[in-house]
C-alpha atoms as a PDB file:
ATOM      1  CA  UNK A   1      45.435  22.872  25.150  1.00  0.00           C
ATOM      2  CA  UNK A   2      43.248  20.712  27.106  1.00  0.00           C
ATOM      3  CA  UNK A   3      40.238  23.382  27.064  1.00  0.00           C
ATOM      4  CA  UNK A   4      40.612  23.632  23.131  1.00  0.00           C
ATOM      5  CA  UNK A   5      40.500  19.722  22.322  1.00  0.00           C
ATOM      6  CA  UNK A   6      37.849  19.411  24.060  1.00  0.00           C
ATOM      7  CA  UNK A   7      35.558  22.150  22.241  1.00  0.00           C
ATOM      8  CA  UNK A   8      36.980  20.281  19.155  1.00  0.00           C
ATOM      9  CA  UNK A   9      35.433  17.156  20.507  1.00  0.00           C
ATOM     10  CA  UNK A  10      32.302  18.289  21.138  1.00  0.00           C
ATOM     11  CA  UNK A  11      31.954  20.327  18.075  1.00  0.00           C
ATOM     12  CA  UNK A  12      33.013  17.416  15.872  1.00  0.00           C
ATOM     13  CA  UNK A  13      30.939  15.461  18.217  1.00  0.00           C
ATOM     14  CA  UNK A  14      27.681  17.671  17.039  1.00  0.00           C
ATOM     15  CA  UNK A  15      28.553  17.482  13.350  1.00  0.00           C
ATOM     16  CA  UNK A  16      28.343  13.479  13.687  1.00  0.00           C
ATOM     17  CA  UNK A  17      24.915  13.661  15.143  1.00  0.00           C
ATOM     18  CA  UNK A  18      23.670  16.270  12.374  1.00  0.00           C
ATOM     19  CA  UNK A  19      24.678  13.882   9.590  1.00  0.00           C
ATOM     20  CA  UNK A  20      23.288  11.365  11.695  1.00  0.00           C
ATOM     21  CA  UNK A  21      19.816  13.044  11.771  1.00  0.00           C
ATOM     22  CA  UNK A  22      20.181  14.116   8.175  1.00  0.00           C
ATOM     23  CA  UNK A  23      20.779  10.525   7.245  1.00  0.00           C
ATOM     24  CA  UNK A  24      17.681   9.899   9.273  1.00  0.00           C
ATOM     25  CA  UNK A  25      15.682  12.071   7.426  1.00  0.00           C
ATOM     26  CA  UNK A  26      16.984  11.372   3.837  1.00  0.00           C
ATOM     27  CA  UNK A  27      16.092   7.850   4.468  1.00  0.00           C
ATOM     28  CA  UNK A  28      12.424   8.351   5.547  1.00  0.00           C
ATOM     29  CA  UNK A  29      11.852  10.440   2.922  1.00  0.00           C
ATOM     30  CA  UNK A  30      13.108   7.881   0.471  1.00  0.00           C
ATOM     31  CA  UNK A  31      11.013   5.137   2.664  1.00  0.00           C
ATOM     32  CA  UNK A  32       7.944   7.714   2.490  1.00  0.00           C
ATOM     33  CA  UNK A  33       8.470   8.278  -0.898  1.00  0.00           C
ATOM     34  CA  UNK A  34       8.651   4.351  -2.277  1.00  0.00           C
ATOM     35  CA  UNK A  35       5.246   3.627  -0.297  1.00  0.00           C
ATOM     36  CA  UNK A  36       3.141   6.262  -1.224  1.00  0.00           C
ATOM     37  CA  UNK A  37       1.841   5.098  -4.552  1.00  0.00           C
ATOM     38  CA  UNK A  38      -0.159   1.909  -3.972  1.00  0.00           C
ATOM     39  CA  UNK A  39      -0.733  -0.159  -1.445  1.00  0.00           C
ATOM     40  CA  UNK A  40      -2.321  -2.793  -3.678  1.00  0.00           C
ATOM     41  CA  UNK A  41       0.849  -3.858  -4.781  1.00  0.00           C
ATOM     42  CA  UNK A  42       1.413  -4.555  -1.295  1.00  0.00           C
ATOM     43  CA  UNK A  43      -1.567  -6.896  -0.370  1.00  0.00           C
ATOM     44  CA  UNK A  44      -0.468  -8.963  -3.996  1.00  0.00           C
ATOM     45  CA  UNK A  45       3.174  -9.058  -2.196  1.00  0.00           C
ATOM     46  CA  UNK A  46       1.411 -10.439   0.739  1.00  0.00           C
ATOM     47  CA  UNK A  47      -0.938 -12.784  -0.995  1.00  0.00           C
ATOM     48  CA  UNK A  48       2.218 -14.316  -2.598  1.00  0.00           C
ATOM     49  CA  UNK A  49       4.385 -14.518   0.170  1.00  0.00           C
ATOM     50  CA  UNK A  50       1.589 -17.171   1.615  1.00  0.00           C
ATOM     51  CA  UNK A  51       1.022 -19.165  -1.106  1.00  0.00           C
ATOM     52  CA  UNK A  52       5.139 -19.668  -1.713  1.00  0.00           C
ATOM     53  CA  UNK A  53       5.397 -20.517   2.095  1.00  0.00           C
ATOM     54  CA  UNK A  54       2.724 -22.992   1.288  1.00  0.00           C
ATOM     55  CA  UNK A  55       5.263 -24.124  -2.065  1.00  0.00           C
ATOM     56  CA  UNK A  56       2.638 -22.661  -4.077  1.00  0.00           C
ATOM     57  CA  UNK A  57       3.713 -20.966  -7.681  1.00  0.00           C
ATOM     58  CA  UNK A  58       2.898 -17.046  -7.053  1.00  0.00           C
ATOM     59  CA  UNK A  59       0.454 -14.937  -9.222  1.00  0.00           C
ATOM     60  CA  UNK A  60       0.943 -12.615 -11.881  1.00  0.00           C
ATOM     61  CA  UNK A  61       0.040  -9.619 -10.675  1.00  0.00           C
ATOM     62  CA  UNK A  62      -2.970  -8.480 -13.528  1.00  0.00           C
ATOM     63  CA  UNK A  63      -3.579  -4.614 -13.486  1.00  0.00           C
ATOM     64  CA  UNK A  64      -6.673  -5.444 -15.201  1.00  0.00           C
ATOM     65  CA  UNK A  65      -8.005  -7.884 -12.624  1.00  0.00           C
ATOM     66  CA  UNK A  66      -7.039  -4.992 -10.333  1.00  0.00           C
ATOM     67  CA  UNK A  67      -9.033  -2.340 -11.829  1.00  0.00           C
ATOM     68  CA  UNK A  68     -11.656  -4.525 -11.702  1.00  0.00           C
ATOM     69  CA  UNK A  69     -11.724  -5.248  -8.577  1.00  0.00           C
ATOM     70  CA  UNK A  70     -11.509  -1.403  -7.905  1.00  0.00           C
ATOM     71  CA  UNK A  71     -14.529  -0.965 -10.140  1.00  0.00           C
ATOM     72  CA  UNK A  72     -16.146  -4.022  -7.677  1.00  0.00           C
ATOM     73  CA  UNK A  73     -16.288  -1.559  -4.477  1.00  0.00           C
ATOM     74  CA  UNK A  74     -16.371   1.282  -6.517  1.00  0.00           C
ATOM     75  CA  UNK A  75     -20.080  -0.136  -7.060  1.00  0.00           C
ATOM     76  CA  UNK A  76     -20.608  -1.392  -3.277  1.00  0.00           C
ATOM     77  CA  UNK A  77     -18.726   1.628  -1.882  1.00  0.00           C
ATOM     78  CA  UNK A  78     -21.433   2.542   1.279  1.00  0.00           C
ATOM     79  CA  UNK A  79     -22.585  -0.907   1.458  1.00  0.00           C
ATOM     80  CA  UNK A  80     -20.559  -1.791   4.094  1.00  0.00           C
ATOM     81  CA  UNK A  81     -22.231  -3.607   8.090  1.00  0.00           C
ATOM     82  CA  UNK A  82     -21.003  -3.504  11.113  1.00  0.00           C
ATOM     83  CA  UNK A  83     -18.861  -6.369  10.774  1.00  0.00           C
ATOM     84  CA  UNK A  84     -17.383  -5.770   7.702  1.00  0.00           C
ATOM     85  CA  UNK A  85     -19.204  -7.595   5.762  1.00  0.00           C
ATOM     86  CA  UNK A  86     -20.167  -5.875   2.052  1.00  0.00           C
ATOM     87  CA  UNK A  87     -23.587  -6.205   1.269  1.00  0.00           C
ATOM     88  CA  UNK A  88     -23.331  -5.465  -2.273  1.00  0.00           C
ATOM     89  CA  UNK A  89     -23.291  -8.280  -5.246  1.00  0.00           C
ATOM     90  CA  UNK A  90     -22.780  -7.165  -8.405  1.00  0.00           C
ATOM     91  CA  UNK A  91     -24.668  -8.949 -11.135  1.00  0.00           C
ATOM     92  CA  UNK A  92     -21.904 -11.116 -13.155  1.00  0.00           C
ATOM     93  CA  UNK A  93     -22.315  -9.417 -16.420  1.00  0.00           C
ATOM     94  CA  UNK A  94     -21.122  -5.787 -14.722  1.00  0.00           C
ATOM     95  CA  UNK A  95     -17.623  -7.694 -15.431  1.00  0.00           C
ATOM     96  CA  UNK A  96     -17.826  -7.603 -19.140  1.00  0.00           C
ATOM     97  CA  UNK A  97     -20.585  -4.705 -19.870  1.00  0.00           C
ATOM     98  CA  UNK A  98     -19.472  -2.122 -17.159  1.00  0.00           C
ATOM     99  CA  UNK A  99     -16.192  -2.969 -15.120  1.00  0.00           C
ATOM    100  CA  UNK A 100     -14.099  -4.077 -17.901  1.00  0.00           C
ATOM    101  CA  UNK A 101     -15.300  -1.399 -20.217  1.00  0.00           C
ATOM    102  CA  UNK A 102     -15.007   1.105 -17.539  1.00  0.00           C
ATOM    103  CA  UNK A 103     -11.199   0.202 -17.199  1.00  0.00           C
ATOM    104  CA  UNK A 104     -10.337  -0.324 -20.299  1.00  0.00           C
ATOM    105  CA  UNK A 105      -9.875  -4.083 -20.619  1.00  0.00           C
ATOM    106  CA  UNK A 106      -9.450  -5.291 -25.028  1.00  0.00           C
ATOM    107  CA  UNK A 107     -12.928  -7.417 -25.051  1.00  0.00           C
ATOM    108  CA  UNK A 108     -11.119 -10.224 -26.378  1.00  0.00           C
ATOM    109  CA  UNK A 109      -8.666 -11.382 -23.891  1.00  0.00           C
ATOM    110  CA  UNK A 110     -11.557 -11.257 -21.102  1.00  0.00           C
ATOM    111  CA  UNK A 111     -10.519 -14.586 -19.275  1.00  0.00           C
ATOM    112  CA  UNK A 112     -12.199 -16.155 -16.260  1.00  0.00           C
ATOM    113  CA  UNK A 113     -12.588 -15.335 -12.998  1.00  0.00           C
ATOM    114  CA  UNK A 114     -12.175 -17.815 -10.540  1.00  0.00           C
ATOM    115  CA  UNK A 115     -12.504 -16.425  -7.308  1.00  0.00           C
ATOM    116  CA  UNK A 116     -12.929 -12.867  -5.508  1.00  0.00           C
ATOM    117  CA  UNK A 117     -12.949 -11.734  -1.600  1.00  0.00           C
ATOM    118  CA  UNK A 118     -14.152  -8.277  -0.569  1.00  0.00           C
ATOM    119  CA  UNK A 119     -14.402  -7.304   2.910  1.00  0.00           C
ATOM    120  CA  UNK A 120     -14.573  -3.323   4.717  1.00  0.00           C
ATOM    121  CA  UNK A 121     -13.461  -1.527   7.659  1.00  0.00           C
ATOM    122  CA  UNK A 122     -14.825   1.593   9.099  1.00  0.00           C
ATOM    123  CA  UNK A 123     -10.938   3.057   9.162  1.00  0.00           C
ATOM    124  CA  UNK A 124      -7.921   2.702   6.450  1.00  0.00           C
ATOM    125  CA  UNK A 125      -5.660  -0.565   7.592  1.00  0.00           C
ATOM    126  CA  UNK A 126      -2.499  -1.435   6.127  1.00  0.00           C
ATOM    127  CA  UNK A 127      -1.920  -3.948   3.818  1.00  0.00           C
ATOM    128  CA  UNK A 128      -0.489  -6.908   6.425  1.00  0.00           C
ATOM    129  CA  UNK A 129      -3.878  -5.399   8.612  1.00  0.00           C
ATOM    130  CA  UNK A 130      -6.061  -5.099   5.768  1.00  0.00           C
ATOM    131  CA  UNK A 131      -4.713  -9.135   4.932  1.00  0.00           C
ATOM    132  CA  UNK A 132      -5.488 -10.847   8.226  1.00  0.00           C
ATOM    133  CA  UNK A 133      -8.455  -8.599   9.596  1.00  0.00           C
ATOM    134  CA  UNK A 134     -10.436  -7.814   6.729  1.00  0.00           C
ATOM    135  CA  UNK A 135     -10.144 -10.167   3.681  1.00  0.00           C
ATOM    136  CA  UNK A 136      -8.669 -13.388   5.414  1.00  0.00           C
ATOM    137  CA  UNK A 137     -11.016 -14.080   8.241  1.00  0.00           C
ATOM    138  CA  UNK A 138     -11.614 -17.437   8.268  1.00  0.00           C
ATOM    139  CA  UNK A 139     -10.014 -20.934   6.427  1.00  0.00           C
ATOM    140  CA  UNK A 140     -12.745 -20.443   3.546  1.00  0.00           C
ATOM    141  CA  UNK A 141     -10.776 -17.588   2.316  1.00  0.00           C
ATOM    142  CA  UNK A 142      -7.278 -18.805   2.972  1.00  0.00           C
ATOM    143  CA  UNK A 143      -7.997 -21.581   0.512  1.00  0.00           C
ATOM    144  CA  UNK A 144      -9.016 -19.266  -1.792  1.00  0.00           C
ATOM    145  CA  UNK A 145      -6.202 -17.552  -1.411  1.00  0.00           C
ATOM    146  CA  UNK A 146      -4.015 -20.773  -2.092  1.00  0.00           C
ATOM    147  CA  UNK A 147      -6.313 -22.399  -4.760  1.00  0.00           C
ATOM    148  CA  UNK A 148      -4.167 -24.176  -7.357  1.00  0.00           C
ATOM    149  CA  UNK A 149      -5.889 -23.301  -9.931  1.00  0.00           C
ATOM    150  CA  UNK A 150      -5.422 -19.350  -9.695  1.00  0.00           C
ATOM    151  CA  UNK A 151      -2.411 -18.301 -12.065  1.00  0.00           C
ATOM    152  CA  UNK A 152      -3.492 -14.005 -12.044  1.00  0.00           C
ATOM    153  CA  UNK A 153      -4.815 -11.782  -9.138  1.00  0.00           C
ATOM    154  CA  UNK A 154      -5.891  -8.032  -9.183  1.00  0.00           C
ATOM    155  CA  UNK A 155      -6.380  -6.099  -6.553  1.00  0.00           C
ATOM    156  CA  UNK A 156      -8.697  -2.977  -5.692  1.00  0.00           C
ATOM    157  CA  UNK A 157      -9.371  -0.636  -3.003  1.00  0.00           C
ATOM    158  CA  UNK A 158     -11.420   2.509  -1.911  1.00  0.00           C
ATOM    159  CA  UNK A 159     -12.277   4.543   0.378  1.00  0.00           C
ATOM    160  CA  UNK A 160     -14.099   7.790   1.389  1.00  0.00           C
ATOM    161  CA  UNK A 161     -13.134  10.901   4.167  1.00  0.00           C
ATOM    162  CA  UNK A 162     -15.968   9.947   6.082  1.00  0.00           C
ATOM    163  CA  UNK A 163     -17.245   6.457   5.101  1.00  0.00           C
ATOM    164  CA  UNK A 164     -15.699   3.156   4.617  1.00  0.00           C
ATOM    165  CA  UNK A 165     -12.802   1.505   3.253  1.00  0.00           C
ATOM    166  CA  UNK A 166     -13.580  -1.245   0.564  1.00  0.00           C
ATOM    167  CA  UNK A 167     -10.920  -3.923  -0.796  1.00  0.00           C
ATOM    168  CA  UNK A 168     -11.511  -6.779  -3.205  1.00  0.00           C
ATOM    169  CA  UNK A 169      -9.404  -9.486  -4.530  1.00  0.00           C
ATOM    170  CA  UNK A 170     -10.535 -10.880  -8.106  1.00  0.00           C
ATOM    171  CA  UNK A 171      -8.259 -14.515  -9.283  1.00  0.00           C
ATOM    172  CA  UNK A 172      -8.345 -15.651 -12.539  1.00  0.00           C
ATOM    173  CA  UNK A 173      -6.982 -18.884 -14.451  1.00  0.00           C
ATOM    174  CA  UNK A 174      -5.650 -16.655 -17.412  1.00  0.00           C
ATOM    175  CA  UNK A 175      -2.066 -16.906 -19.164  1.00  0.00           C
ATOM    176  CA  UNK A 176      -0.079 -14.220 -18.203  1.00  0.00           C
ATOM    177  CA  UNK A 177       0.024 -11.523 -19.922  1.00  0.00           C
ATOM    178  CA  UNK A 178      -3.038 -12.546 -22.283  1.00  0.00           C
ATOM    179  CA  UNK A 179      -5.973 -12.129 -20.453  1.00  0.00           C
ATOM    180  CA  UNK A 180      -7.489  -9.298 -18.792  1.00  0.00           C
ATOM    181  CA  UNK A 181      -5.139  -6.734 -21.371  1.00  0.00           C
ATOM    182  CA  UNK A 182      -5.649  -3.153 -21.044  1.00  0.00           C
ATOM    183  CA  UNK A 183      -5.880  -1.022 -23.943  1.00  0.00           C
ATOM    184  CA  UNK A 184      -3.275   1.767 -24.789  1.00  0.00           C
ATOM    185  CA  UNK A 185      -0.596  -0.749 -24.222  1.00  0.00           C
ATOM    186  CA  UNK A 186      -1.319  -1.466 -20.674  1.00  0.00           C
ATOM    187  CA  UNK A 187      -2.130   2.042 -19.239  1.00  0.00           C
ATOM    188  CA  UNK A 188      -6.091   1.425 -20.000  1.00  0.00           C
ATOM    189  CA  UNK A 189      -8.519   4.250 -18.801  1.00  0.00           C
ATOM    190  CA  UNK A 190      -6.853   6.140 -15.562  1.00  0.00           C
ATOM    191  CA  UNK A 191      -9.589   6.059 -12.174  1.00  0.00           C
ATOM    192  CA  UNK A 192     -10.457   9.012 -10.123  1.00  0.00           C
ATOM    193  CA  UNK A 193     -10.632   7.489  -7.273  1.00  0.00           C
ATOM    194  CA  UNK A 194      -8.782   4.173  -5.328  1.00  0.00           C
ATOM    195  CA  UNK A 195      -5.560   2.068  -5.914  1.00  0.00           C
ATOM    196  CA  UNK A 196      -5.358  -0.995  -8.036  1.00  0.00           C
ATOM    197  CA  UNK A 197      -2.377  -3.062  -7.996  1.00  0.00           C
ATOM    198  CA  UNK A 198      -0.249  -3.474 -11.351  1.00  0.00           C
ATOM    199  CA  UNK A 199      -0.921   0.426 -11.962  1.00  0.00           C
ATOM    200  CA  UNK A 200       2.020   2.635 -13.028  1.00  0.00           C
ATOM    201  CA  UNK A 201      -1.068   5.226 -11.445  1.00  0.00           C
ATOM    202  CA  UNK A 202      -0.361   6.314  -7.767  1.00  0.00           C
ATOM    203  CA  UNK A 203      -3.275   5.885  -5.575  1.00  0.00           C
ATOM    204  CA  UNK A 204      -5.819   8.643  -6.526  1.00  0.00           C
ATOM    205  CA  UNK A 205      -7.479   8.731  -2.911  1.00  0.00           C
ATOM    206  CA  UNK A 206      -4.462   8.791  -1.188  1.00  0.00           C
ATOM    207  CA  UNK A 207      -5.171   6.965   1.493  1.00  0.00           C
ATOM    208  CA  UNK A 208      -1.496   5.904   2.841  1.00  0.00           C
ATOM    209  CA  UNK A 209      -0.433   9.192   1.973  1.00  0.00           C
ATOM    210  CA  UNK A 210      -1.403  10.713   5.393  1.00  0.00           C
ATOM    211  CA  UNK A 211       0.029   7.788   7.137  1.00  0.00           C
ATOM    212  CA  UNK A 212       3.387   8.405   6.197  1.00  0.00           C
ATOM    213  CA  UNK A 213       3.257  12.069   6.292  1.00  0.00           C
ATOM    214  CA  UNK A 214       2.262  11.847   9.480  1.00  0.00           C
ATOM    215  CA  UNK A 215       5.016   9.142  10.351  1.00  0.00           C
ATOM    216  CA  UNK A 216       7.630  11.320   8.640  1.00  0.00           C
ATOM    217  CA  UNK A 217       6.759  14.762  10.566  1.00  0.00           C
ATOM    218  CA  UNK A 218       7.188  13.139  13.587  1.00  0.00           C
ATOM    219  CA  UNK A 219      10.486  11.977  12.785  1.00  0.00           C
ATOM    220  CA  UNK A 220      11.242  15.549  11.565  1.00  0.00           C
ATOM    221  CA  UNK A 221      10.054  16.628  14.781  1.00  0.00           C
ATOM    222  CA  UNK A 222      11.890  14.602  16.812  1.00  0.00           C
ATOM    223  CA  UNK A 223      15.204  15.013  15.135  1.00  0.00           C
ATOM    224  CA  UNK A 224      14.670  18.593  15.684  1.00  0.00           C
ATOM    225  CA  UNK A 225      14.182  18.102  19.603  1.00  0.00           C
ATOM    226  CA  UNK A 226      17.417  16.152  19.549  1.00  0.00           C
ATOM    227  CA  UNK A 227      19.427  18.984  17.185  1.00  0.00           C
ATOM    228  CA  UNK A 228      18.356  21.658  19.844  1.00  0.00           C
ATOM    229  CA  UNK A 229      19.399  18.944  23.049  1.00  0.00           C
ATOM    230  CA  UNK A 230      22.771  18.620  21.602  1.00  0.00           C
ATOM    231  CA  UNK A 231      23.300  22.031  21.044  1.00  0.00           C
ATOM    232  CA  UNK A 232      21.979  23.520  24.116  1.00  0.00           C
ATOM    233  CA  UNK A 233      24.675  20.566  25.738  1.00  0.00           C
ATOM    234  CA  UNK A 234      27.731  21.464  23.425  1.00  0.00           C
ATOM    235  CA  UNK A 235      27.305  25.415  24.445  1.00  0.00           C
ATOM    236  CA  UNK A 236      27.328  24.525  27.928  1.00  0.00           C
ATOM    237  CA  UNK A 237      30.191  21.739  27.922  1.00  0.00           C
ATOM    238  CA  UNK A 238      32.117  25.022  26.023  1.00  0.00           C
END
């Protein structure tokens, strides 16, 4: 009797750690899954996050700010030095005569900008890496970044397999929701290439995609290690 409760034990011992490890793995996928679209939206979560610790009001998040700011390094994509500094400035009417039109934005409700940061890296960073070691070097660009005046942001970013990542940040003064509109009720013109944040589009370069892929095989690879330990240790317990 002895002998057989404890092969019971063991075996109901195993089942716990394979819904355990299942568990594991539903949950990155779902993690893996919720990430993968745009990490834009991420950097906007960011930017807010420091302007309410600071008690400022946060942004509307503008999808046509966004796209362009994704047409912005779309144009200085390549143009990037060795310390990440983008040596590309687009002449002021590209906003109106080829970014706008280019994403999509109604003529009409073109507001102001008033404010933009770009900065690149020679490798894809995260958004909380991209924040603090690309865009927001110095105080200049943190009080951008809480500027009073600011009521919209957009957010772009590109890259290329063997060049350069490029973000940029474009602020506006606009009322929400009436400024910076995108035709075809919101869904404008869709971009090949690059994330903007506000976009029901998933990131056409995918860029995080192989981050998390990567993150999740390891975890699947792991999980298997530990299935096989527990089973080779069950067989020889019984």
């Amino acid at each position: 009797m002895i002998v057989v409760v404890k092969k019971k034990k063991h075996y109901f011992c195993c089942c716990e750690w394979k819904w355990i490890v299942l568990c594991q793995l539903l949950l990155a996928n779902a993690v893996c899954a919720s990430h993968l679209g745009n990490p834009a939206n991420d950097l906007v979560d960011i930017i807010n996050k420091n302007r309410t610790a600071q008690k400022l009001p946060e942004l509307n998040d503008s999808p046509g700010l966004g796209c362009m700011a994704l047409q912005y390094v779309e144009l200085c994509k390549g143009n990037c030095t060795s310390n990440g500094f983008v040596n590309c400035k687009p002449p002021e009417d590209d906003f109106t005569e080829v970014f706008g039109p280019n994403c999509g934005v109604e003529l009409p409700t073109f507001g102001t900008i008033t404010g933009h940061i770009v900065g690149c890296q020679a490798k894809y960073l995260e958004a909380s890496l991209a924040f603090s070691h690309v865009l927001v070097k110095d105080s200049k660009a943190l009080s951008l970044i809480r500027n009073k005046s600011h009521t919209e942001v957009g957010v772009g970013l590109v890259g290329a397999r063997k060049g350069s990542f490029f973000w940029c940040i474009l602020f506006s003064d606009g009322q929400t929701n009436s400024t910076f509109v995108l035709e075809d009720n919101g869904e404008g013109i869709k971009q090949k290439n690059g994330c903007f944040s506000g976009s029901t589009f998933p990131c056409s370069s995918g860029q995080r995609i192989p981050v998390f892929l990567n993150n999740f095989m390891t975890l699947v690879l792991l999980n298997i290690f530990l299935l096989q330990h527990l089973y080779q240790t069950w067989f020889v317990m019984t």
